[in-house]
């Protein structure tokens, strides 16, 4: 049996979850761990939409302090602690410098108080205390920020999950392990109604194309920005989601690039912004926060956003001198925030989540509004409390509070990594990559590579990714398309050319080992190239994509 099966034809369930973003995943894992028969359905892949475009922070809630959203701060701190323990190979400590620049709306002394208050609220946390950074240390450790005229700042101890793609995949694997049924590339096309209530869903089978009925006493609408489209299937309703657009840039290291994350106010409009050391030496810069009413299917960054983000970074790090041509690629999406009529300031909308239990004609349906990576597990737990109540089940303690992720090594991450590399017959770069991307789940990939020298071959020079990863993604991790494989299982696409160079080699592996026909491989390659255009990769902008990909 694969570790993650993403195709079957279920007829009934205790709960159906629509959407395999981070919220749907959290609810599904929590429900399965409590012994419920849960089916999660997504028309795309695991965490392929909003959950693929976040800033990747497991944020301890400092941002919510000024609005006095104290319960959300507490919840964020608690969940950050849990994730640092249960997913130590994926969730990493991530200190961030907060420069107290002259253009900041909040004075430095008040920010300093905020850092101290946060430490008090976070007593017992797994991270060091926050610090005030005075001029001497700022000049020594962040000289490029000091050159912007910044005299002092704060060092906030936070966490991040650089590869949210693997984080989400591991949650799906864990849910599957507990008996959840997961269907990807499977749209829900309508809701079943019986006795004046919602009684399940109708979905389109991804292999046969047939519409199938799936009965369940409860359906959870975790469709993120598409929550209103799913509610349309239940009849007329008040609008629930008021999306705001958020975009990030990905760049190579640059003059003055910091070792730590910089969390600063944009000099242009005072919005919070990040320069984020990220993956394989690259940086992310984000984000924008703009009211948005356009199509979200192929949403992409626009020139004004690029100019805004680059201007902000070039002001806080003057020697950066970043220009649009330096942008390797970018990604955009919308925050599924609660709808507010005539919204003027998107940052004023609460980032807390809401679970709506519908009644009347829509009883049997629950809808999730908002939600974040940081607090996804808590949202799953809260939703299950409501599900248990609706199903008349006894209230149970959450099994996910202490459950380690499937790739969490038994030993410390550093020890696991060192031993894995030392033992592996693979070149050090590829072995290190396997340990970093997959944690303890790297072992079966290494065994696959050991079974056939062709599978140990490097298919992506930049990352050192090997052929066995591609095969493992389809055999063991429920990947269906080249995009699933490159973007969300092997994460080769997080490289500087979004996987364009590696794609033909990955497709060749699938022709040789996974029964793909050459025609299927060609069609998938064309689809992949079209799909990654939304990231505006420099390789395609400049027309320098590898031959075979244009
Ligand atoms: C710019 C930005 C930065 C962010 N940064 C952070 C951060 O640093 N830290 C943090 O904790 N959070 C962050 N967030 C918040 C977090 O990423 C999102 O709120 C979260 O990913 C939303 O997840 P979701 O499951 O609700 O939605 P989605 O991930 O969009 O999942 C919804 C799913 O529903 C599916 N679907 C829709 N309609 C149907 C249908 N009819 N049938 C089947 N499936 C359907 C879609 O395909 C989709 O996969 C950020 C968000 C944004 C936009």
Coordinates of C-alpha atoms and ligand atoms in Angstrom, one line a residue:
X1 CA 0.0 0.0 0.0
X2 CA 1.3 3.5 -0.8
X3 CA 1.8 5.8 2.2
X4 CA -0.6 8.3 0.6
X5 CA -3.3 7.0 -1.6
X6 CA -5.2 9.7 -3.5
X7 CA -7.7 7.7 -5.5
X8 CA -10.6 5.5 -4.5
X9 CA -14.4 5.5 -4.9
X10 CA -16.0 5.9 -1.5
X11 CA -19.8 5.7 -1.2
X12 CA -20.3 6.8 2.4
X13 CA -18.5 8.4 5.3
X14 CA -19.0 10.0 8.7
X15 CA -17.6 13.3 7.5
X16 CA -16.7 14.7 4.1
X17 CA -14.2 17.5 3.9
X18 CA -14.2 19.7 0.8
X19 CA -10.7 21.1 0.2
X20 CA -7.3 19.7 0.9
X21 CA -5.6 23.0 1.9
X22 CA -4.1 23.3 5.3
X23 CA -7.5 23.7 6.9
X24 CA -9.1 20.7 5.3
X25 CA -5.9 18.7 6.0
X26 CA -6.0 19.6 9.7
X27 CA -9.7 18.7 10.1
X28 CA -9.2 15.4 8.2
X29 CA -6.1 14.4 10.2
X30 CA -7.9 15.3 13.5
X31 CA -11.1 13.4 12.5
X32 CA -9.2 10.3 11.3
X33 CA -7.0 10.2 14.4
X34 CA -10.3 10.1 16.5
X35 CA -11.5 7.1 14.5
X36 CA -14.0 8.8 12.3
X37 CA -14.4 7.7 8.7
X38 CA -13.5 10.9 6.9
X39 CA -13.2 11.5 3.2
X40 CA -11.3 14.6 2.0
X41 CA -11.8 15.7 -1.6
X42 CA -9.9 18.4 -3.6
X43 CA -10.3 19.3 -7.2
X44 CA -6.6 20.0 -7.3
X45 CA -3.7 18.4 -5.4
X46 CA -2.8 18.5 -1.7
X47 CA -2.3 22.1 -0.6
X48 CA -2.0 23.3 -4.2
X49 CA -3.8 26.6 -3.9
X50 CA -3.8 29.2 -1.1
X51 CA -1.8 26.8 1.1
X52 CA 1.0 26.9 -1.5
X53 CA 1.5 30.7 -1.4
X54 CA 2.0 31.6 2.2
X55 CA 5.0 33.5 3.8
X56 CA 5.8 30.1 5.5
X57 CA 5.9 31.5 9.0
X58 CA 4.8 29.7 12.1
X59 CA 4.2 33.0 13.6
X60 CA 4.0 33.3 17.4
X61 CA 1.4 36.1 17.0
X62 CA 3.4 39.3 17.6
X63 CA 1.5 40.8 14.7
X64 CA -1.8 40.4 16.6
X65 CA -0.7 42.1 19.8
X66 CA -1.3 45.7 18.6
X67 CA -5.0 44.7 17.9
X68 CA -5.1 43.1 21.4
X69 CA -6.2 39.8 19.9
X70 CA -4.8 38.1 23.0
X71 CA -6.5 34.7 22.6
X72 CA -5.1 34.5 19.1
X73 CA -1.6 35.4 20.4
X74 CA -1.8 32.6 23.1
X75 CA -3.1 30.1 20.5
X76 CA -0.3 31.0 18.1
X77 CA 2.4 30.6 20.8
X78 CA 1.0 27.3 21.9
X79 CA 0.7 25.9 18.4
X80 CA 4.2 27.1 17.5
X81 CA 5.5 25.2 20.5
X82 CA 3.6 22.1 19.5
X83 CA 4.9 22.2 15.9
X84 CA 8.5 22.8 17.0
X85 CA 8.2 19.5 18.9
X86 CA 6.1 17.4 16.6
X87 CA 7.6 18.4 13.3
X88 CA 11.2 19.4 14.2
X89 CA 12.5 18.4 10.8
X90 CA 10.1 20.9 9.1
X91 CA 9.4 23.7 11.5
X92 CA 12.6 25.6 12.4
X93 CA 13.4 28.4 14.8
X94 CA 13.5 31.6 12.8
X95 CA 14.7 34.8 14.6
X96 CA 13.7 38.0 12.9
X97 CA 15.1 41.5 13.2
X98 CA 12.5 44.3 13.6
X99 CA 14.3 47.5 12.6
X100 CA 12.9 50.5 14.5
X101 CA 13.1 52.8 11.4
X102 CA 12.2 56.4 11.4
X103 CA 9.2 55.8 9.1
X104 CA 7.6 53.2 11.4
X105 CA 4.1 53.9 12.6
X106 CA 4.8 52.4 16.0
X107 CA 7.7 54.0 18.0
X108 CA 10.6 51.8 19.0
X109 CA 10.0 52.1 22.7
X110 CA 6.4 50.7 22.2
X111 CA 7.7 47.9 20.0
X112 CA 10.2 47.0 22.7
X113 CA 7.4 46.8 25.2
X114 CA 5.5 44.6 22.8
X115 CA 8.5 42.2 22.6
X116 CA 8.7 42.0 26.4
X117 CA 4.9 41.5 26.7
X118 CA 5.1 38.7 24.1
X119 CA 7.8 37.0 26.1
X120 CA 5.6 37.2 29.2
X121 CA 2.7 35.7 27.3
X122 CA 5.0 33.0 26.0
X123 CA 6.4 31.9 29.3
X124 CA 7.7 28.3 28.9
X125 CA 8.2 28.7 25.1
X126 CA 10.7 26.5 23.3
X127 CA 12.6 29.5 21.9
X128 CA 15.1 32.0 23.4
X129 CA 13.8 35.3 24.8
X130 CA 13.3 38.3 22.5
X131 CA 16.0 41.0 22.6
X132 CA 16.4 44.7 22.1
X133 CA 19.2 45.2 19.6
X134 CA 21.2 48.4 20.2
X135 CA 23.3 50.4 17.7
X136 CA 26.6 48.5 18.3
X137 CA 25.2 45.1 17.6
X138 CA 23.0 46.3 14.8
X139 CA 26.1 47.8 13.0
X140 CA 28.0 44.5 13.6
X141 CA 25.3 41.9 12.7
X142 CA 23.1 43.8 10.3
X143 CA 25.4 46.4 8.7
X144 CA 23.3 46.7 5.6
X145 CA 20.2 47.7 7.7
X146 CA 22.3 50.1 9.7
X147 CA 23.2 51.8 6.4
X148 CA 19.5 52.7 6.0
X149 CA 19.9 55.0 9.1
X150 CA 18.3 52.5 11.5
X151 CA 19.8 52.9 14.9
X152 CA 18.2 50.1 16.9
X153 CA 15.6 47.3 16.7
X154 CA 14.2 44.2 18.3
X155 CA 15.1 40.5 17.7
X156 CA 11.9 38.5 17.8
X157 CA 12.3 34.7 18.1
X158 CA 9.8 33.1 15.8
X159 CA 9.6 29.9 13.6
X160 CA 9.1 29.0 10.0
X161 CA 8.4 26.1 7.8
X162 CA 10.5 26.6 4.6
X163 CA 8.9 23.7 2.8
X164 CA 5.1 24.0 3.5
X165 CA 4.7 21.6 0.6
X166 CA 6.2 18.7 2.6
X167 CA 4.5 19.9 5.8
X168 CA 1.1 19.5 4.1
X169 CA 2.1 16.2 2.4
X170 CA 3.1 14.8 5.8
X171 CA -0.2 15.8 7.3
X172 CA -2.0 14.0 4.5
X173 CA 0.2 10.9 5.0
X174 CA -0.6 10.9 8.7
X175 CA -4.3 11.2 8.0
X176 CA -4.1 8.4 5.5
X177 CA -2.2 6.3 8.1
X178 CA -5.2 6.8 10.5
X179 CA -7.6 5.6 7.8
X180 CA -8.7 8.8 6.1
X181 CA -9.7 8.5 2.4
X182 CA -8.2 11.2 0.3
X183 CA -9.3 12.1 -3.3
X184 CA -7.2 14.6 -5.3
X185 CA -8.0 16.1 -8.7
X186 CA -11.6 15.4 -7.9
X187 CA -14.1 18.3 -8.0
X188 CA -17.1 18.3 -5.8
X189 CA -19.9 19.3 -8.3
X190 CA -22.9 19.4 -6.1
X191 CA -24.3 18.7 -2.6
X192 CA -26.6 15.8 -1.9
X193 CA -29.8 16.9 -0.1
X194 CA -32.2 14.6 1.8
X195 CA -34.9 15.4 4.3
X196 CA -34.3 19.1 4.0
X197 CA -30.6 19.0 4.9
X198 CA -27.2 18.4 3.3
X199 CA -26.5 14.7 3.2
X200 CA -23.3 14.3 1.3
X201 CA -21.7 15.4 -2.0
X202 CA -21.5 14.5 -5.6
X203 CA -17.9 14.4 -7.0
X204 CA -16.5 13.7 -10.4
X205 CA -14.3 10.6 -10.4
X206 CA -10.9 11.5 -11.7
X207 CA -10.3 8.3 -13.7
X208 CA -13.8 7.5 -15.1
X209 CA -15.1 11.0 -15.2
X210 CA -18.4 9.7 -13.8
X211 CA -20.3 11.7 -11.2
X212 CA -20.5 9.7 -7.9
X213 CA -22.6 10.2 -4.8
X214 CA -20.9 10.1 -1.4
X215 CA -23.3 10.1 1.6
X216 CA -22.3 11.6 4.9
X217 CA -24.2 13.2 7.8
X218 CA -21.7 16.0 7.9
X219 CA -20.0 18.0 5.1
X220 CA -17.2 20.5 6.0
X221 CA -16.7 23.3 3.5
X222 CA -12.9 24.0 3.8
X223 CA -12.6 25.4 0.3
X224 CA -10.6 28.5 1.4
X225 CA -11.2 31.4 -1.1
X226 CA -13.8 29.1 -2.9
X227 CA -16.0 28.8 0.2
X228 CA -18.7 30.9 -1.4
X229 CA -18.7 28.8 -4.6
X230 CA -19.3 25.7 -2.5
X231 CA -22.1 27.5 -0.5
X232 CA -23.7 28.4 -3.8
X233 CA -24.3 24.7 -4.2
X234 CA -26.5 24.8 -1.1
X235 CA -28.6 27.8 -2.2
X236 CA -28.6 31.6 -1.7
X237 CA -26.4 32.8 1.1
X238 CA -24.7 35.9 2.4
X239 CA -21.2 36.4 1.0
X240 CA -18.6 35.0 3.4
X241 CA -15.2 35.7 1.9
X242 CA -13.6 39.1 1.1
X243 CA -10.2 38.0 -0.4
X244 CA -7.1 40.2 -0.3
X245 CA -4.3 39.5 -2.7
X246 CA -0.8 38.7 -1.4
X247 CA 2.3 38.2 -3.5
X248 CA 5.9 37.2 -2.9
X249 CA 9.1 37.6 -4.9
X250 CA 11.8 34.9 -5.0
X251 CA 15.4 36.2 -5.5
X252 CA 18.9 34.9 -5.3
X253 CA 21.2 36.2 -2.6
X254 CA 21.9 39.9 -3.1
X255 CA 24.3 42.6 -1.8
X256 CA 23.6 43.2 1.9
X257 CA 21.4 40.1 2.1
X258 CA 20.8 39.4 5.8
X259 CA 21.4 36.1 7.6
X260 CA 18.2 36.5 9.6
X261 CA 14.7 37.4 8.5
X262 CA 14.0 41.2 8.5
X263 CA 10.4 42.0 9.6
X264 CA 9.9 45.7 8.8
X265 CA 7.3 48.4 8.0
X266 CA 7.2 49.3 4.3
X267 CA 8.5 52.9 4.0
X268 CA 5.8 53.3 1.3
X269 CA 2.7 52.6 3.3
X270 CA 3.8 51.3 6.7
X271 CA 2.5 47.7 6.0
X272 CA 4.4 44.9 7.7
X273 CA 6.8 43.2 5.3
X274 CA 9.5 40.5 5.3
X275 CA 12.8 39.8 3.7
X276 CA 13.1 36.0 4.3
X277 CA 16.2 33.9 4.0
X278 CA 14.6 30.8 2.5
X279 CA 15.7 27.7 0.7
X280 CA 19.0 26.7 -0.9
X281 CA 20.3 30.2 -0.4
X282 CA 17.4 32.0 -2.0
X283 CA 15.3 34.7 -0.5
X284 CA 11.6 35.5 -0.4
X285 CA 10.3 39.0 -0.2
X286 CA 6.7 39.6 0.7
X287 CA 4.0 40.4 0.9
X288 CA 1.3 42.7 -0.6
X289 CA -2.2 42.9 0.9
X290 CA -4.6 44.3 -1.6
X291 CA -8.4 44.1 -1.8
X292 CA -9.1 41.7 -4.7
X293 CA -12.2 40.8 -6.8
X294 CA -10.6 39.3 -9.9
X295 CA -10.3 35.7 -10.9
X296 CA -8.2 33.6 -8.5
X297 CA -7.7 30.6 -10.7
X298 CA -4.4 31.8 -12.4
X299 CA -3.7 34.8 -10.2
X300 CA -0.2 36.3 -10.8
X301 CA 1.8 39.3 -9.5
X302 CA 1.5 42.6 -11.3
X303 CA 4.1 45.3 -12.0
X304 CA 2.9 47.6 -9.3
X305 CA 3.3 44.9 -6.7
X306 CA 6.9 44.1 -7.9
X307 CA 7.8 47.8 -7.8
X308 CA 6.3 48.1 -4.3
X309 CA 8.1 45.1 -2.9
X310 CA 11.4 46.0 -4.4
X311 CA 11.2 49.6 -3.3
X312 CA 10.5 48.5 0.2
X313 CA 13.5 46.1 0.3
X314 CA 15.8 48.6 -1.4
X315 CA 15.0 51.2 1.3
X316 CA 15.6 49.0 4.3
X317 CA 18.7 47.4 2.6
X318 CA 20.0 50.3 0.4
X319 CA 22.9 48.3 -1.1
X320 CA 20.5 45.6 -2.3
X321 CA 19.7 47.5 -5.4
X322 CA 17.2 44.9 -6.5
X323 CA 15.6 45.4 -9.9
X324 CA 12.7 43.5 -11.6
X325 CA 15.3 41.5 -13.7
X326 CA 16.6 40.0 -10.4
X327 CA 13.3 38.4 -9.6
X328 CA 13.6 34.6 -10.3
X329 CA 9.9 34.0 -9.9
X330 CA 7.0 35.1 -7.8
X331 CA 3.8 33.7 -6.4
X332 CA 0.4 35.2 -5.7
X333 CA -2.8 34.2 -4.1
X334 CA -5.6 35.5 -1.9
X335 CA -6.2 35.4 1.8
X336 CA -9.6 33.8 2.5
X337 CA -10.6 36.5 5.0
X338 CA -14.1 37.2 6.3
X339 CA -16.0 39.5 4.0
X340 CA -16.3 43.2 5.1
X341 CA -18.4 45.5 3.0
X342 CA -16.5 48.6 1.6
X343 CA -13.2 47.5 3.1
X344 CA -10.6 50.3 3.1
X345 CA -7.7 48.8 5.1
X346 CA -7.2 45.0 4.5
X347 CA -4.8 44.8 7.4
X348 CA -7.6 45.8 9.8
X349 CA -9.5 42.5 9.1
X350 CA -9.0 39.9 11.9
X351 CA -6.8 36.9 11.0
X352 CA -8.7 34.7 13.4
X353 CA -10.7 31.8 12.0
X354 CA -14.4 31.1 12.3
X355 CA -16.4 27.8 12.1
X356 CA -19.9 28.2 10.9
X357 CA -22.4 25.5 11.7
X358 CA -25.2 26.0 9.2
X359 CA -28.9 25.4 10.0
X360 CA -32.2 25.3 8.1
X361 CA -31.8 24.1 4.5
X362 CA -28.0 24.0 4.9
X363 CA -27.9 22.0 8.1
X364 CA -25.4 19.1 7.9
X365 CA -22.9 21.6 6.5
X366 CA -20.1 23.5 8.3
X367 CA -18.0 26.2 6.8
X368 CA -14.5 27.3 7.7
X369 CA -13.5 31.0 7.3
X370 CA -9.9 32.1 7.6
X371 CA -7.3 29.9 9.3
X372 CA -3.5 29.8 9.1
X373 CA -0.6 27.3 8.9
X374 CA 0.4 28.3 12.4
X375 CA -2.9 27.5 14.0
X376 CA -4.2 24.8 11.6
X377 CA -4.0 22.0 14.2
X378 CA -6.1 24.0 16.7
X379 CA -8.7 24.7 14.0
X380 CA -8.9 21.0 13.3
X381 CA -9.4 20.4 17.0
X382 CA -12.1 23.1 17.4
X383 CA -13.9 21.8 14.3
X384 CA -13.9 18.2 15.6
X385 CA -15.5 19.5 18.9
X386 CA -18.4 20.7 16.8
X387 CA -18.5 17.6 14.7
X388 CA -18.5 15.4 17.7
X389 CA -21.4 17.4 19.2
X390 CA -23.3 17.2 15.9
X391 CA -22.8 13.5 15.7
X392 CA -23.7 13.0 19.3
X393 CA -20.3 11.6 20.2
X394 CA -18.5 11.9 23.5
X395 CA -15.9 14.7 23.7
X396 CA -12.4 13.4 23.3
X397 CA -8.9 14.9 24.0
X398 CA -7.1 15.8 20.9
X399 CA -4.7 13.0 19.7
X400 CA -2.8 15.4 17.5
X401 CA -1.3 17.6 20.3
X402 CA 1.5 15.2 20.8
X403 CA 1.5 13.2 17.6
X404 CA 4.8 13.5 15.7
X405 CA 4.8 14.0 12.0
X406 CA 5.6 10.9 9.9
X407 CA 9.0 12.3 8.8
X408 CA 10.0 13.4 12.3
X409 CA 13.2 11.4 13.2
X410 CA 13.3 9.5 16.5
X411 CA 16.7 11.1 17.3
X412 CA 17.5 14.8 17.1
X413 CA 17.3 16.2 13.6
X414 CA 21.0 17.1 13.5
X415 CA 22.0 13.6 14.5
X416 CA 19.6 11.9 12.1
X417 CA 20.9 14.1 9.3
X418 CA 24.6 13.5 10.1
X419 CA 24.0 9.7 10.3
X420 CA 21.9 9.6 7.2
X421 CA 24.6 11.3 5.1
X422 CA 27.4 9.2 6.6
X423 CA 25.6 5.9 5.9
X424 CA 24.2 6.8 2.5
X425 CA 25.9 5.6 -0.7
X426 CA 24.6 8.7 -2.5
X427 CA 26.7 11.7 -3.1
X428 CA 26.7 14.0 0.0
X429 CA 24.7 16.7 -1.7
X430 CA 21.9 14.4 -2.7
X431 CA 21.9 12.6 0.7
X432 CA 21.8 15.9 2.5
X433 CA 18.9 17.0 0.3
X434 CA 16.9 13.8 1.0
X435 CA 17.4 14.3 4.8
X436 CA 16.4 18.0 4.6
X437 CA 13.4 17.6 2.4
X438 CA 11.9 14.3 3.6
X439 CA 13.3 13.8 7.2
X440 CA 12.9 10.1 8.2
X441 CA 10.8 9.5 5.1
X442 CA 14.0 9.8 3.1
X443 CA 14.9 6.2 3.9
X444 CA 12.6 4.4 1.5
X445 CA 13.7 6.8 -1.3
X446 CA 17.3 5.9 -0.6
X447 CA 16.5 2.2 -0.7
X448 CA 14.7 2.7 -4.0
X449 CA 17.9 4.5 -5.3
X450 CA 20.0 1.6 -4.1
X451 CA 17.9 -0.9 -6.0
X452 CA 18.7 0.6 -9.4
X453 CA 21.7 2.8 -10.3
X454 CA 19.5 4.7 -12.8
X455 CA 17.3 5.8 -10.0
X456 CA 20.3 7.2 -8.0
X457 CA 21.1 9.6 -10.9
X458 CA 20.8 13.3 -10.3
X459 CA 18.0 14.8 -12.4
X460 CA 18.3 18.3 -11.2
X461 CA 21.8 19.8 -11.0
X462 CA 20.8 22.7 -8.9
X463 CA 19.3 20.8 -6.0
X464 CA 20.9 17.4 -6.4
X465 CA 17.5 15.8 -6.6
X466 CA 17.6 12.2 -7.8
X467 CA 15.3 10.1 -10.1
X468 CA 14.1 7.9 -7.2
X469 CA 12.3 10.9 -5.7
X470 CA 10.1 11.2 -8.8
X471 CA 9.1 7.6 -8.7
X472 CA 8.5 7.7 -5.0
X473 CA 6.2 10.7 -5.4
X474 CA 3.9 8.7 -7.7
X475 CA 4.2 5.3 -6.1
X476 CA 4.1 6.3 -2.4
X477 CA 2.8 9.8 -2.1
X478 CA -0.2 10.0 -4.4
X479 CA 1.2 12.5 -6.9
X480 CA -0.7 12.4 -10.2
X481 CA 0.7 15.2 -12.4
X482 CA 4.2 16.5 -13.1
X483 CA 3.2 19.6 -11.2
X484 CA 2.2 17.5 -8.1
X485 CA 5.7 15.8 -8.4
X486 CA 7.8 18.9 -9.0
X487 CA 6.0 21.5 -6.9
X488 CA 4.6 19.6 -4.0
X489 CA 6.4 16.2 -3.4
X490 CA 10.0 16.6 -4.5
X491 CA 9.9 20.4 -4.3
X492 CA 12.4 20.6 -7.2
X493 CA 10.3 23.5 -8.5
X494 CA 11.4 25.6 -5.6
X495 CA 14.6 26.1 -7.5
X496 CA 15.6 29.1 -9.5
X497 CA 13.8 28.0 -12.7
X498 CA 10.7 26.5 -11.1
X499 CA 11.8 23.1 -12.2
X500 CA 11.7 23.8 -16.0
X501 CA 15.1 22.2 -16.6
X502 CA 14.4 19.1 -14.5
X503 CA 10.9 18.6 -15.9
X504 CA 11.9 16.6 -19.0
X505 CA 14.2 14.4 -17.0
X506 CA 11.4 13.7 -14.4
X507 CA 9.0 12.9 -17.2
X508 CA 11.6 10.4 -18.7
X509 CA 11.8 8.6 -15.3
X510 CA 8.0 8.2 -15.4
X511 CA 8.1 6.8 -18.9
X512 CA 10.8 4.4 -17.9
X513 CA 9.4 3.3 -14.6
X514 CA 5.8 4.4 -14.0
X515 CA 4.0 3.3 -17.2
X516 CA 3.7 6.8 -18.7
X517 CA 3.5 6.8 -22.5
X518 CA 5.7 9.3 -24.4
X519 CA 2.6 11.1 -25.5
X520 CA 1.4 11.4 -21.9
X521 CA 4.8 12.7 -20.9
X522 CA 4.7 15.3 -23.7
X523 CA 1.2 16.4 -22.7
X524 CA 2.3 16.7 -19.0
X525 CA 5.3 18.7 -19.9
X526 CA 3.2 21.2 -21.9
X527 CA 0.7 21.4 -19.1
X528 CA 3.5 22.0 -16.6
X529 CA 5.0 24.8 -18.7
X530 CA 1.6 26.5 -19.0
X531 CA 0.9 26.1 -15.3
X532 CA 4.2 27.6 -14.0
X533 CA 3.6 30.7 -16.2
X534 CA 1.6 32.0 -13.2
X535 CA 4.9 32.2 -11.3
X536 CA 6.3 34.5 -14.0
X537 CA 9.7 32.7 -14.0
X538 CA 12.6 34.6 -15.3
X539 CA 13.5 31.7 -17.5
X540 CA 10.2 32.1 -19.4
X541 CA 10.2 36.0 -19.2
X542 CA 13.6 36.1 -20.7
X543 CA 12.9 33.3 -23.2
X544 CA 15.8 31.2 -21.8
X545 CA 13.9 28.1 -20.8
X546 CA 15.7 24.9 -21.6
X547 CA 14.9 23.5 -25.1
X548 CA 12.0 21.1 -25.0
X549 CA 10.2 23.3 -22.5
X550 CA 9.2 26.1 -24.8
Ligands
LIG1 C1 0.0 35.9 1.0 C2 -0.3 35.0 2.2 C3 0.6 34.8 3.2 C4 0.4 33.9 4.2 N1 1.3 33.7 5.2 C5 1.1 32.9 6.2 C6 2.1 32.6 7.1 O1 3.2 33.0 7.0 N2 1.8 31.8 8.1 C7 0.6 31.2 8.3 O2 0.4 30.5 9.3 N3 -0.4 31.5 7.4 C8 -0.2 32.3 6.4 N4 -1.2 32.6 5.5 C9 -2.5 32.0 5.7 C10 -2.6 30.6 5.1 O3 -1.7 30.3 4.1 C11 -4.0 30.5 4.5 O4 -5.0 31.1 5.2 C12 -4.3 29.0 4.3 O5 -3.4 28.4 3.5 C13 -5.7 28.8 3.8 O6 -5.9 27.4 3.6 P1 -7.3 26.8 3.2 O7 -7.2 25.4 3.4 O8 -8.4 27.6 3.8 O9 -7.4 27.2 1.6 P2 -6.7 26.5 0.4 O10 -5.4 26.2 0.6 O11 -7.0 27.4 -0.8 O12 -7.6 25.2 0.2 C14 -8.9 25.2 -0.3 C15 -8.9 24.0 -1.3 O13 -10.3 23.8 -1.7 C16 -10.3 23.3 -3.0 N5 -11.6 23.4 -3.6 C17 -12.2 24.6 -3.9 N6 -13.4 24.3 -4.4 C18 -13.5 22.9 -4.5 C19 -14.5 22.0 -5.0 N7 -15.6 22.4 -5.6 N8 -14.2 20.7 -5.0 C20 -13.1 20.2 -4.4 N9 -12.1 21.0 -3.9 C21 -12.3 22.4 -4.0 C22 -9.2 24.1 -3.7 O14 -8.6 23.3 -4.8 C23 -8.1 24.2 -2.5 O15 -7.1 23.3 -2.6 C24 -0.9 33.3 4.3 C25 -1.9 33.5 3.3 C26 -1.6 34.3 2.3 C27 -2.6 34.5 1.2

